């Protein structure tokens, strides 16, 4: 696939997130590994910024290329103009920094620590998985306010019981991560631990992050999980 097709798919998903009501203001972000698809013209591009040092050395993705939503950018704007609301970054040769190479010096999402920690894991363990998606799906977030569901076991038991597709398409379920500050390395570290064994991670009172072979695949995982959450929320006892 051309890297431009990959970015166009991100734009399509961004529009769907906005329509679902999961992407208020600049809510949510997405990152996709485009290394295999970038052409020589992109590889030759000089950096637009000086290198930004990463908190952790990510050796498995050194020299790789990623399209990222811009920090503060809206999904509904990215849907129309992906290169005005996102950027392409290249990870440094030793995995300890990144530089923005296209098209504008737009800062990547504030959740880059979580996304890149995930991609560093995927590159070494599940290289066919290229996309990570964070969004704010209303009903999943609502369930993360219900105290007795605030653990991985109980959350999955509940979601899987709602509709058979949930277990079929999300067999590893969602990992539950207690509240951590958005954009923090604590959030990234907790997410990394859980994504190794789950299809997605639910960030308490915040949102969800999922991985996929492409952005549409990651979207489908969130969609399936939130469908189960919607059904649970429609059962009056959840509020009791
Ligand atoms: P960004 O605009 O930096 O991507 O942040 C949005 C968000 O949802 C943070 O969790
Ligand atoms: Zn968020």
Coordinates of C-alpha atoms in Angstrom, one line a residue, residues 21 25 40 51 54 66 71 82 91 112 126 140 147 155 159 163 196 206 216 222-223 237:
X21 CA -19.0 11.5 19.1
X25 CA -12.4 19.2 20.3
X40 CA 12.8 7.5 -1.7
X51 CA 15.7 16.1 17.2
X54 CA 12.5 10.5 23.8
X66 CA 5.3 7.2 11.5
X71 CA -1.1 17.7 19.2
X82 CA -4.5 15.0 7.1
X91 CA 12.9 7.9 14.7
X112 CA 3.2 10.0 21.6
X126 CA 3.7 -8.4 16.0
X140 CA -16.6 2.6 27.5
X147 CA -16.3 1.0 40.7
X155 CA -14.6 -5.4 32.7
X159 CA -18.3 -6.7 27.9
X163 CA -23.0 -9.7 22.5
X196 CA 1.2 -7.1 25.4
X206 CA -10.4 8.9 29.9
X216 CA -9.6 0.7 10.2
X222 CA -12.9 0.0 19.6
X223 CA -16.2 -0.1 17.8
X237 CA -29.0 -1.7 36.7

